[in-house]
PDB file of C-alpha atoms in Angstrom:
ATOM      1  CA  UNK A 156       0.000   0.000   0.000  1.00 91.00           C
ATOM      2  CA  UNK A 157       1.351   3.459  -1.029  1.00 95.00           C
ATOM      3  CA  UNK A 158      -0.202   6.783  -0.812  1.00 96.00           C
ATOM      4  CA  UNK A 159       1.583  10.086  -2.126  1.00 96.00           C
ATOM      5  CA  UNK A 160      -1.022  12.554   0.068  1.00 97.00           C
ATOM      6  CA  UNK A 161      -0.531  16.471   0.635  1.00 96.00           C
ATOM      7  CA  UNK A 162      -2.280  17.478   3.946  1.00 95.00           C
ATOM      8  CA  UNK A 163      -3.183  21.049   5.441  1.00 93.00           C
ATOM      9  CA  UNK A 164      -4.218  22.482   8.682  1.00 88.00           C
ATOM     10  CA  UNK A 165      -7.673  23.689   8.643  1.00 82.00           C
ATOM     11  CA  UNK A 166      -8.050  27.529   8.278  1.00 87.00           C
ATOM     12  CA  UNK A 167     -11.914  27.748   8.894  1.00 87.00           C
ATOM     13  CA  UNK A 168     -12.162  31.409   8.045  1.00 91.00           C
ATOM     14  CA  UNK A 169     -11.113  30.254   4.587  1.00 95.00           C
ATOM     15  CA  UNK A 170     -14.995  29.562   2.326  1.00 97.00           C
ATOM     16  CA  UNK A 171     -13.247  26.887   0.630  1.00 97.00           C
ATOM     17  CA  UNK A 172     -10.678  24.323   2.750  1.00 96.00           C
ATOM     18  CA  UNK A 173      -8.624  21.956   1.073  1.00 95.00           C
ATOM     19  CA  UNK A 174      -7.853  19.352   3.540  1.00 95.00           C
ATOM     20  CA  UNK A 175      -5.910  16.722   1.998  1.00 96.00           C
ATOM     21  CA  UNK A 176      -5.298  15.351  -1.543  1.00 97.00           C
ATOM     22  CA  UNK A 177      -3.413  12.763  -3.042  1.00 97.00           C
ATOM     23  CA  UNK A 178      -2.850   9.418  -5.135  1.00 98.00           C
ATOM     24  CA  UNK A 179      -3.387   6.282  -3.585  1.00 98.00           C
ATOM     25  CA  UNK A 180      -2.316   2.740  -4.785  1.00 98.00           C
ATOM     26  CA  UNK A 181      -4.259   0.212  -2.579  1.00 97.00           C
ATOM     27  CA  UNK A 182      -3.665  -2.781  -1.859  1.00 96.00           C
ATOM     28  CA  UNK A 183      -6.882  -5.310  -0.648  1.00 91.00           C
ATOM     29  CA  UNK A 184      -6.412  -3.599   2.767  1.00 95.00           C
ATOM     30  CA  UNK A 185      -7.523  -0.450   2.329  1.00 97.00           C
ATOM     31  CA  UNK A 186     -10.988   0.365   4.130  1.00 96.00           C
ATOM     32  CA  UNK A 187     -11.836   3.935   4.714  1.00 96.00           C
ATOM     33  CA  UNK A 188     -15.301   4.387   6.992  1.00 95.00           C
ATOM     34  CA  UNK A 189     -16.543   8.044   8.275  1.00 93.00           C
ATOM     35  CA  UNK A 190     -19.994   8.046  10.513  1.00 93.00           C
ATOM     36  CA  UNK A 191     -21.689  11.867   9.626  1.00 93.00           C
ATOM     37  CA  UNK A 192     -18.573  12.876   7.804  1.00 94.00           C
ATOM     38  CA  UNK A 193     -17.070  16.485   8.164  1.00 93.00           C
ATOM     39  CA  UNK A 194     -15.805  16.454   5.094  1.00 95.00           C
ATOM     40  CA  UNK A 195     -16.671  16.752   1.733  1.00 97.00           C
ATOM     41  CA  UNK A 196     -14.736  13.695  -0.734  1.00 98.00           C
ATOM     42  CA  UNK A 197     -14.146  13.086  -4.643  1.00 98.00           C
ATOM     43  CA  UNK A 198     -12.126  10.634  -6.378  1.00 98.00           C
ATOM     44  CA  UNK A 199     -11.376   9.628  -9.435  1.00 98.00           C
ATOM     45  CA  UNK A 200     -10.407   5.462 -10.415  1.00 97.00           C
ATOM     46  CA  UNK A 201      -7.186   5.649 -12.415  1.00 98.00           C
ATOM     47  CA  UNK A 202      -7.304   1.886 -12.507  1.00 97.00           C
ATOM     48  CA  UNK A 203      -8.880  -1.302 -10.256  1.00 96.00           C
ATOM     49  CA  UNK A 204     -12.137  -1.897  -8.563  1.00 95.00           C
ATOM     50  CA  UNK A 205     -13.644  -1.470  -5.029  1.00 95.00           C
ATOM     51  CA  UNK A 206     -17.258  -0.662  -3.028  1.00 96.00           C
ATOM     52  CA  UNK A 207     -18.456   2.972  -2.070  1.00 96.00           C
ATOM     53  CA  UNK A 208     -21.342   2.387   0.327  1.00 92.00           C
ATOM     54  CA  UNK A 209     -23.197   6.001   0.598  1.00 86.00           C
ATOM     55  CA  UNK A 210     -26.162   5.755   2.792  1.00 78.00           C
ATOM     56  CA  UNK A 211     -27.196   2.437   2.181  1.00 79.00           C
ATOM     57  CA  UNK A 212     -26.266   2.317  -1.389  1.00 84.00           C
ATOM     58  CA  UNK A 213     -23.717   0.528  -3.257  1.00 88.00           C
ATOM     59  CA  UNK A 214     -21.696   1.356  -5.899  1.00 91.00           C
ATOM     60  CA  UNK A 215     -18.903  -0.307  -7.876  1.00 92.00           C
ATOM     61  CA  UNK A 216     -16.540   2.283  -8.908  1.00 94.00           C
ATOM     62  CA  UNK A 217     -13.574   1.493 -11.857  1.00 93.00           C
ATOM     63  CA  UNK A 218     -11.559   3.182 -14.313  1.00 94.00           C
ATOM     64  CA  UNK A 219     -12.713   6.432 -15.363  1.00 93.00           C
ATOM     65  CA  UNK A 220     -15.109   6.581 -12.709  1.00 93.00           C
ATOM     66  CA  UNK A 221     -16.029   9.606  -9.895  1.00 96.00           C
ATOM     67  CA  UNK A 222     -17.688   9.002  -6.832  1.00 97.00           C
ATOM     68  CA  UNK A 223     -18.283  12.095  -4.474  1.00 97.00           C
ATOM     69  CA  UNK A 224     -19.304  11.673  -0.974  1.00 97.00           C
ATOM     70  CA  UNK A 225     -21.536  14.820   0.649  1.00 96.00           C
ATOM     71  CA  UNK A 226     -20.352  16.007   4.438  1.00 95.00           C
ATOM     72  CA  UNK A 227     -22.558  15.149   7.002  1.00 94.00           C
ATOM     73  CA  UNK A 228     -23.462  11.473   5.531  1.00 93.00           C
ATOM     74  CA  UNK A 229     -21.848   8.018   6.212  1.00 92.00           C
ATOM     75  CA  UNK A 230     -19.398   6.764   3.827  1.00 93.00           C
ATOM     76  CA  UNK A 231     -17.562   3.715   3.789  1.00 96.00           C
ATOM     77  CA  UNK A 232     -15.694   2.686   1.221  1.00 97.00           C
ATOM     78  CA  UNK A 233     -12.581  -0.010   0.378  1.00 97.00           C
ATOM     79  CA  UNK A 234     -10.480  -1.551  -2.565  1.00 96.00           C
ATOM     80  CA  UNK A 235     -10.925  -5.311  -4.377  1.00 95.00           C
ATOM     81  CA  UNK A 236      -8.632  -7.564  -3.158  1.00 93.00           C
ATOM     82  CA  UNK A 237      -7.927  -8.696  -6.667  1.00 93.00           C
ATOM     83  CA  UNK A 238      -7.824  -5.658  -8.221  1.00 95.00           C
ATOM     84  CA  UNK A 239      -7.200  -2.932  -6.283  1.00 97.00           C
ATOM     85  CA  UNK A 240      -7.772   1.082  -7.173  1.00 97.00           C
ATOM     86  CA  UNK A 241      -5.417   3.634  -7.825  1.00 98.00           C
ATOM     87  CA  UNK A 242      -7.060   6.341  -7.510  1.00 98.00           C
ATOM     88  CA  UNK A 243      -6.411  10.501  -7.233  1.00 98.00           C
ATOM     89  CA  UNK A 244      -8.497  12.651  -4.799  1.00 98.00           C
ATOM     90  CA  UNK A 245      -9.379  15.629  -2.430  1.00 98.00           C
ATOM     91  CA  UNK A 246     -11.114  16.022   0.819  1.00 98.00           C
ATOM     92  CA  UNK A 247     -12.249  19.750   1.119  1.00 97.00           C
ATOM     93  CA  UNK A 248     -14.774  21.416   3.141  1.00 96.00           C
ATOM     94  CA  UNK A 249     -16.551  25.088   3.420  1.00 96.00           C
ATOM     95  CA  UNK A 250     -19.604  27.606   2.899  1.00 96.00           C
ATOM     96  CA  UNK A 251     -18.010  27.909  -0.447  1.00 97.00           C
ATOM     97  CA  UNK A 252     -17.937  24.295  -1.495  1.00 96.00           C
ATOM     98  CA  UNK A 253     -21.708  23.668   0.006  1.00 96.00           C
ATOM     99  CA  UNK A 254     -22.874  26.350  -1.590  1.00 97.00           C
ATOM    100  CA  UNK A 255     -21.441  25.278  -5.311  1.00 97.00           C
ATOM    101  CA  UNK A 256     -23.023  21.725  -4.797  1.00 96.00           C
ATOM    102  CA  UNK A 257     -26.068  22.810  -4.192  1.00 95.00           C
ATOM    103  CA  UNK A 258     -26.299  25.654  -6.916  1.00 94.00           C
ATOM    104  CA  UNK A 259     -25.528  22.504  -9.239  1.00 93.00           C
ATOM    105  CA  UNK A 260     -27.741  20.088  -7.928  1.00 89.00           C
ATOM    106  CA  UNK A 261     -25.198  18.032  -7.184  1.00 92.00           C
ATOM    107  CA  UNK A 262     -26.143  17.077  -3.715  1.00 90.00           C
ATOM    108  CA  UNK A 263     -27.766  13.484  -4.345  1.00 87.00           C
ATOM    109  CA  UNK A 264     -25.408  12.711  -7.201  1.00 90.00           C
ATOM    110  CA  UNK A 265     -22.607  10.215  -6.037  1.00 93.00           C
ATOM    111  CA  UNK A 266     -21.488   8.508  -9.288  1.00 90.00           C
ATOM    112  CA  UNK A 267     -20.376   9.205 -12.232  1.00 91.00           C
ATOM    113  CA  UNK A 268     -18.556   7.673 -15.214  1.00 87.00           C
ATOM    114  CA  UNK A 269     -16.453  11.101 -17.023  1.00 90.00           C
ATOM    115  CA  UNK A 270     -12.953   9.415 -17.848  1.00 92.00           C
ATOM    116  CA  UNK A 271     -12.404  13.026 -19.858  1.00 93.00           C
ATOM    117  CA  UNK A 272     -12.563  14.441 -16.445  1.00 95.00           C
ATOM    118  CA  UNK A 273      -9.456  13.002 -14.939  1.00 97.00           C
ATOM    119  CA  UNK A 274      -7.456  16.157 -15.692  1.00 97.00           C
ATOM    120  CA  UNK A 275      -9.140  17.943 -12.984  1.00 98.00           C
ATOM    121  CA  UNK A 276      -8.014  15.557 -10.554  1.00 98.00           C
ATOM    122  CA  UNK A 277      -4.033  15.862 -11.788  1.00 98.00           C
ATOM    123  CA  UNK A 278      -4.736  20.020 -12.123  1.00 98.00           C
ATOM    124  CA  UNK A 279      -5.797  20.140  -8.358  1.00 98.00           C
ATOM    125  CA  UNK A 280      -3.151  17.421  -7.143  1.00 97.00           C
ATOM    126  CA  UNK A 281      -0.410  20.141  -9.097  1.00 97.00           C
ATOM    127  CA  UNK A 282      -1.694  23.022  -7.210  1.00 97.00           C
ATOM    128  CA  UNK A 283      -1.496  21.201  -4.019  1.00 96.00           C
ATOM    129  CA  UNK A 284       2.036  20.364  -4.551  1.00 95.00           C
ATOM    130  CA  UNK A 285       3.006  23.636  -5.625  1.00 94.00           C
ATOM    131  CA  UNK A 286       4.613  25.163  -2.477  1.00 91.00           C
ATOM    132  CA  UNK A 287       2.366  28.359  -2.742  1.00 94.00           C
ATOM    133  CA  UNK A 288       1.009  28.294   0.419  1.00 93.00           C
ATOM    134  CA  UNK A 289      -2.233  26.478   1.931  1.00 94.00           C
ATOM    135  CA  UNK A 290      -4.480  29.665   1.416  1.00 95.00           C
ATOM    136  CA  UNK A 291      -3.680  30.164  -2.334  1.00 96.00           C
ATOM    137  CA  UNK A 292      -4.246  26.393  -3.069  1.00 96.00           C
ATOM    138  CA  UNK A 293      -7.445  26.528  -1.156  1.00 96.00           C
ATOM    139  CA  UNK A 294      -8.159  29.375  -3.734  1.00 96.00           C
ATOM    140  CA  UNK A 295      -6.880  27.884  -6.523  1.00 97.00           C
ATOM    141  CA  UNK A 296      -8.519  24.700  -5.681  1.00 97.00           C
ATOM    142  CA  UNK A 297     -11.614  26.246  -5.550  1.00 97.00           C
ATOM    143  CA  UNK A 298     -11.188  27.645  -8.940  1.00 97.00           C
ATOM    144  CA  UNK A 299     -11.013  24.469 -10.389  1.00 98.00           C
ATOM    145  CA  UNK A 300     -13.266  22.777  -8.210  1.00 98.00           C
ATOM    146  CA  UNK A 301     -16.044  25.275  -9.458  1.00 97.00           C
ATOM    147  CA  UNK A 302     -14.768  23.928 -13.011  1.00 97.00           C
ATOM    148  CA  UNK A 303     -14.949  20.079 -12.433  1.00 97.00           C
ATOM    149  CA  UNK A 304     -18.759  20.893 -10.679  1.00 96.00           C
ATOM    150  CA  UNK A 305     -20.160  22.700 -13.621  1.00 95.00           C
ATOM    151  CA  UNK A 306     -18.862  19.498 -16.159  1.00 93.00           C
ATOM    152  CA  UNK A 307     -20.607  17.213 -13.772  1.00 93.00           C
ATOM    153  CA  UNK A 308     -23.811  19.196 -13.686  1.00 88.00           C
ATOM    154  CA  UNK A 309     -23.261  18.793 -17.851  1.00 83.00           C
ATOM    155  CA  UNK A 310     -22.550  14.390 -17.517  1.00 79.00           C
ATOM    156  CA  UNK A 311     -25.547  14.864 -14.966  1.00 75.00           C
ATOM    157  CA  UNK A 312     -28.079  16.558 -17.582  1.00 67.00           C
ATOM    158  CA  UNK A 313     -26.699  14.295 -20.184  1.00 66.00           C
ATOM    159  CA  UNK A 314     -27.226  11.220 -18.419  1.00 63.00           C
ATOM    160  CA  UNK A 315     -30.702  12.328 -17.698  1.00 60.00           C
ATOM    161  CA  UNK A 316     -31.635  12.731 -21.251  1.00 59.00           C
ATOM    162  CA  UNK A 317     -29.957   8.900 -22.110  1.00 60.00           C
ATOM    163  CA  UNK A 318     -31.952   7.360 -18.717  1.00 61.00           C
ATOM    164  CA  UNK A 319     -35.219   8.943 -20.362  1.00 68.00           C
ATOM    165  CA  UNK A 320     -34.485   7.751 -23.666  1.00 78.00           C
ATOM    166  CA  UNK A 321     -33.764   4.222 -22.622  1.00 82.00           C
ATOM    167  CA  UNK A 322     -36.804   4.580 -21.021  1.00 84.00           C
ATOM    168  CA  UNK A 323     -38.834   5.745 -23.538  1.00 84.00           C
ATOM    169  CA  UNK A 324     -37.369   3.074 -26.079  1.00 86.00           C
ATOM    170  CA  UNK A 325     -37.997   0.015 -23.501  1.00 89.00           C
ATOM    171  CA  UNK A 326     -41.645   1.384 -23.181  1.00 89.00           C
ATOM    172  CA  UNK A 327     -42.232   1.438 -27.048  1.00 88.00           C
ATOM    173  CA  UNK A 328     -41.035  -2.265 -27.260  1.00 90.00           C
ATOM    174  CA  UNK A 329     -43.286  -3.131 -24.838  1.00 90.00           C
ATOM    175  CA  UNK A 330     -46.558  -1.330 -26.175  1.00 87.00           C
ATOM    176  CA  UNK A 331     -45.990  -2.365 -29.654  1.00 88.00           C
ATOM    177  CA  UNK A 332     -45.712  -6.255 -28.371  1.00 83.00           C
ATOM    178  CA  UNK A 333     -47.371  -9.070 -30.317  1.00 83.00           C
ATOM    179  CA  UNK A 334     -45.386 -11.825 -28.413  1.00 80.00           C
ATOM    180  CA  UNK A 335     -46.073 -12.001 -25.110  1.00 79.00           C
ATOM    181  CA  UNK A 336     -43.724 -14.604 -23.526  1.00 76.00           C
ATOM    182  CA  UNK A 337     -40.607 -12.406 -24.325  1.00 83.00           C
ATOM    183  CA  UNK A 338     -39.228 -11.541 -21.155  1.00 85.00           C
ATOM    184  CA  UNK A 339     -36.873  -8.685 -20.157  1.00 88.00           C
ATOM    185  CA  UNK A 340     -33.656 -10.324 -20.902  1.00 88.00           C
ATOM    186  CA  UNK A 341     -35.238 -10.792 -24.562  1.00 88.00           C
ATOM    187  CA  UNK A 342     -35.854  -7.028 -24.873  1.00 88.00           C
ATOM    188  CA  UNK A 343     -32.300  -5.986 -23.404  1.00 85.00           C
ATOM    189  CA  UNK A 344     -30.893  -7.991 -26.477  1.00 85.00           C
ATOM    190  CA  UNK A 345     -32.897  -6.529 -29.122  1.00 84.00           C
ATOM    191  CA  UNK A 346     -32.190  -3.081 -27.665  1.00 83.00           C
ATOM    192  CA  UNK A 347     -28.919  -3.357 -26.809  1.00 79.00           C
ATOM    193  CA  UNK A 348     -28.853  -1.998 -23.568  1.00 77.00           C
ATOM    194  CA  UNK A 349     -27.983  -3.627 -20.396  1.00 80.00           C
ATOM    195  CA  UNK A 350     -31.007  -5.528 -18.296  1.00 84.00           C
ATOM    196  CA  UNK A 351     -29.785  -3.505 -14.779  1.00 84.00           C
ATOM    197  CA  UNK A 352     -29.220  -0.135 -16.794  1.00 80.00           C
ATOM    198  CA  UNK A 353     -32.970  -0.801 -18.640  1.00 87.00           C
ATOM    199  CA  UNK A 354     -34.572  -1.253 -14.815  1.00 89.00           C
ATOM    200  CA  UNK A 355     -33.014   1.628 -13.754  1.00 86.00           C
ATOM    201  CA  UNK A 356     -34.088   3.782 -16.211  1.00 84.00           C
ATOM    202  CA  UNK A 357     -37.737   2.782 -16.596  1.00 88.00           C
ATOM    203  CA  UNK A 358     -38.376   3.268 -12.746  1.00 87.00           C
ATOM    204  CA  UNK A 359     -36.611   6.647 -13.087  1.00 84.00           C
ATOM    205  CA  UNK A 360     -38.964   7.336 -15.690  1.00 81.00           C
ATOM    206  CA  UNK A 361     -42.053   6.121 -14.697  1.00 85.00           C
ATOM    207  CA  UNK A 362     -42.390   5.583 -11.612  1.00 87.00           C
ATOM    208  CA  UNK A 363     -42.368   1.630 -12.221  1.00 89.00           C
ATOM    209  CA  UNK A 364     -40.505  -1.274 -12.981  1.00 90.00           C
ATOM    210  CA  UNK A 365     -40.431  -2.992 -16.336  1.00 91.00           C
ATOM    211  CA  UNK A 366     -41.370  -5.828 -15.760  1.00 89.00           C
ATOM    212  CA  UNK A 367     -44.635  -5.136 -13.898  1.00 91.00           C
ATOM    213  CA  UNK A 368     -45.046  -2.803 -16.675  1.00 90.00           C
ATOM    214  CA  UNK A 369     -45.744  -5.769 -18.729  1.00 90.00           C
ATOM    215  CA  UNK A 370     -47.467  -7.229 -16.641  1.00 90.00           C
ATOM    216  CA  UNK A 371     -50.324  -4.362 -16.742  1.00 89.00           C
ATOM    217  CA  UNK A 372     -50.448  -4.483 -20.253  1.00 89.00           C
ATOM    218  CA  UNK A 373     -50.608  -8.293 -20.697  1.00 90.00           C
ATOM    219  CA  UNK A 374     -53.555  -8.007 -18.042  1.00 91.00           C
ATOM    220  CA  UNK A 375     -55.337  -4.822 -20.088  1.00 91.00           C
ATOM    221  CA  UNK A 376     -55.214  -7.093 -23.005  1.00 92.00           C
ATOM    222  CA  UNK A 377     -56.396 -10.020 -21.013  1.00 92.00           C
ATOM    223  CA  UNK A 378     -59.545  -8.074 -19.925  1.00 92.00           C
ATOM    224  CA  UNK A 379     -60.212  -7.039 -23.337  1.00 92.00           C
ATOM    225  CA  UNK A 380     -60.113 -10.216 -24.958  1.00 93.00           C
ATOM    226  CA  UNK A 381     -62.616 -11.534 -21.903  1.00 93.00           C
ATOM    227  CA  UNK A 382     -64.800  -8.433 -23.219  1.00 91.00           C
ATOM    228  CA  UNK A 383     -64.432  -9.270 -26.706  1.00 91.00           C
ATOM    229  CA  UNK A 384     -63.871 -12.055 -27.677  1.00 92.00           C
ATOM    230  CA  UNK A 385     -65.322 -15.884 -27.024  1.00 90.00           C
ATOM    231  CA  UNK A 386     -61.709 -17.247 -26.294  1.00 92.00           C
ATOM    232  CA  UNK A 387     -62.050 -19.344 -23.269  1.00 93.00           C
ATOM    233  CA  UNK A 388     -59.442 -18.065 -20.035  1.00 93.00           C
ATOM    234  CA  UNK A 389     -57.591 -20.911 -21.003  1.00 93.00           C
ATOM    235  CA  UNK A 390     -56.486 -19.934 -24.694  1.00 93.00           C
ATOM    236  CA  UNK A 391     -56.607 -16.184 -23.345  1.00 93.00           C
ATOM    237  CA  UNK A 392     -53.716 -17.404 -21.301  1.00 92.00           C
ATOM    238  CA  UNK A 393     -51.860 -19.088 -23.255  1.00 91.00           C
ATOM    239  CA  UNK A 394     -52.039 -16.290 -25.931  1.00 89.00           C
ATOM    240  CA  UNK A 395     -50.644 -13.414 -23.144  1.00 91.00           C
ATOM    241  CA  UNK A 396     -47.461 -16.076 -22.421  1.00 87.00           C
ATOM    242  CA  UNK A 397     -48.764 -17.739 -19.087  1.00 87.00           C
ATOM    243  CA  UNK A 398     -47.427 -21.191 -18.401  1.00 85.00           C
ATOM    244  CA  UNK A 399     -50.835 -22.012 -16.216  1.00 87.00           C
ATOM    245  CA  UNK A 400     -53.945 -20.693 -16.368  1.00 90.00           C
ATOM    246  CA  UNK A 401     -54.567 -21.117 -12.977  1.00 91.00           C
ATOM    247  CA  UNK A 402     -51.714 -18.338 -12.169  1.00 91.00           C
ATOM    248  CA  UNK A 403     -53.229 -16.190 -14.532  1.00 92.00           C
ATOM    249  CA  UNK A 404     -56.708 -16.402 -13.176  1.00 93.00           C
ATOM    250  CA  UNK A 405     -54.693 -15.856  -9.723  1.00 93.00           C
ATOM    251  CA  UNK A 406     -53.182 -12.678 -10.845  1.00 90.00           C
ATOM    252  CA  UNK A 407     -56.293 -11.491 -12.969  1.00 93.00           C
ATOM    253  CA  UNK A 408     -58.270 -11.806  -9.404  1.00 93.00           C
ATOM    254  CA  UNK A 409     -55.426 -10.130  -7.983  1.00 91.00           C
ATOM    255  CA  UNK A 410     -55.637  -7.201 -10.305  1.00 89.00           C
ATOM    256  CA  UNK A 411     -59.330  -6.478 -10.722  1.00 91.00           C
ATOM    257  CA  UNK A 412     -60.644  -8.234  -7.883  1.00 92.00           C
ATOM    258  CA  UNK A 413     -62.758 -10.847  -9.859  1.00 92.00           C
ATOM    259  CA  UNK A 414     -62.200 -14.030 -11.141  1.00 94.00           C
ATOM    260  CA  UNK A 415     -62.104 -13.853 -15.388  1.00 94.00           C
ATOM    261  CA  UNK A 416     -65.282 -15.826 -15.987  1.00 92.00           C
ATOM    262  CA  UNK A 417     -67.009 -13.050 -13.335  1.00 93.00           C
ATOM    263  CA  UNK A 418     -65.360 -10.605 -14.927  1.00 92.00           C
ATOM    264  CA  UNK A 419     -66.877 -11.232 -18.764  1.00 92.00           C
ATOM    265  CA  UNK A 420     -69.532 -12.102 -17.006  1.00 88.00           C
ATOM    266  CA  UNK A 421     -70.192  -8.522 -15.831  1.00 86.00           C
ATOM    267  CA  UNK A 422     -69.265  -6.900 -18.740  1.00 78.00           C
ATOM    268  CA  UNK A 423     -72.314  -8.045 -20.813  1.00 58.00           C
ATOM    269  CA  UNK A 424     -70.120  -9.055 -24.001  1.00 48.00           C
ATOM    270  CA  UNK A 425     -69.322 -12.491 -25.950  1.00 43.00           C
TER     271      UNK A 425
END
């Protein structure tokens, strides 16, 4: 394990306080854990794997990825064993940094993959080797800081637009479905995406996942073939992709609170 870390005493008149920053090359060992942190923290992976847990969530961070972790929350965070990070960070705090995170919206944002950002990192981790004095590189810092936060803000909006997209093209698939026993893995082929990234995205986007997305619509197009049609629940389940019609009647019931014979029934139809 080797770290190359510049450190400075806090000045807490300073808005902006650069507290350390450095390059690390981990080995398996190395476990950093903060309860309500006082500090703010970014990194960037130069190369290798590890876990950032931020409040209960889990990432996976790897080359040419950024995780930033918000003061005042629990972080916890450590290297693979196999293939450990090198990374290049800052710890910082300050009105001046809380204020920038917020004015960006950056404040529930943790990870990000921005490879072209890296030269941030190296342009702060200069400065802080510099031998100008802890107040100018706590200016200076902040300078660039301010630069790094406005390209993630961009990767942020960005991302947005490709979640909704996803979204948008996963939904299309779905509605314009003749074939009904195609499940998600299926439609993650055919669209090329990624089934995790496609599951994200949709519940971003609506509210709901995928999957029980088509669900609903095999069970809107269940009760209009009861309404319409004279195919027995039988047929009508094999037809939506159901591998017993007994499950389907089960989640039919479950969905409109009637059985599907009661249900046709009711609706005065074939």
């Amino acid at each position: 394990m080797k770290e190359d870390i510049v450190s400075f005493a806090e000045n807490k008149e300073l808005p902006f306080r650069m507290t350390m920053c450095g390059i690390s090359y981990c080995d398996g060992s190395y476990r950093i854990e903060r309860k309500n942190s006082k500090l703010y923290v970014i990194e960037y992976i130069i190369s290798g794997t590890g876990t950032v847990i931020d409040n209960g969530k889990i990432y996976h961070p790897r080359e040419g990825d950024i995780y930033f972790l918000k003061r005042g929350e629990n972080h916890l965070y450590y290297s693979d064993s196999d293939t450990p990070w090198t990374k290049i960070w800052m710890n910082f705090s300050g009105k001046l940094a809380a204020n920038i995170i917020e004015c960006y919206n950056l404040e529930n944002e943790v990870f990000f993959h921005a490879p072209e950002l890296k030269k941030f990192f190296y342009e702060i981790y200069d400065i802080s080797r510099s031998n100008i004095g802890a107040k100018a590189v706590c200016e200076q810092t902040a300078v660039v800081f301010m630069r790094l936060v406005q390209r993630l803000c961009e990767f942020c909006d960005r991302t947005s637009c490709m979640r909704g997209q996803i979204a948008y093209d996963v939904k299309e698939y779905i509605d314009d479905m003749t074939e009904y026993s195609q499940n998600l893995d299926c439609i993650a082929s055919k669209l090329s995406y990624s089934k995790n990234h496609i599951i994200r995205a949709f519940k971003n986007e609506f509210g709901i996942a995928p999957y029980e997305y088509m669900l609903r619509r095999r069970f809107e197009i269940a009760a209009s073939l009861l309404k319409n049609t004279a195919y027995s629940v039988a047929e009508i389940s094999e037809k939506l992709g159901f591998c017993d019609a007994g499950y389907f009647a089960g989640q039919f019931y479950a969905r409109y609170k009637m059985s599907p014979s009661s249900y046709r029934k009711n609706t005065n139809t074939v």
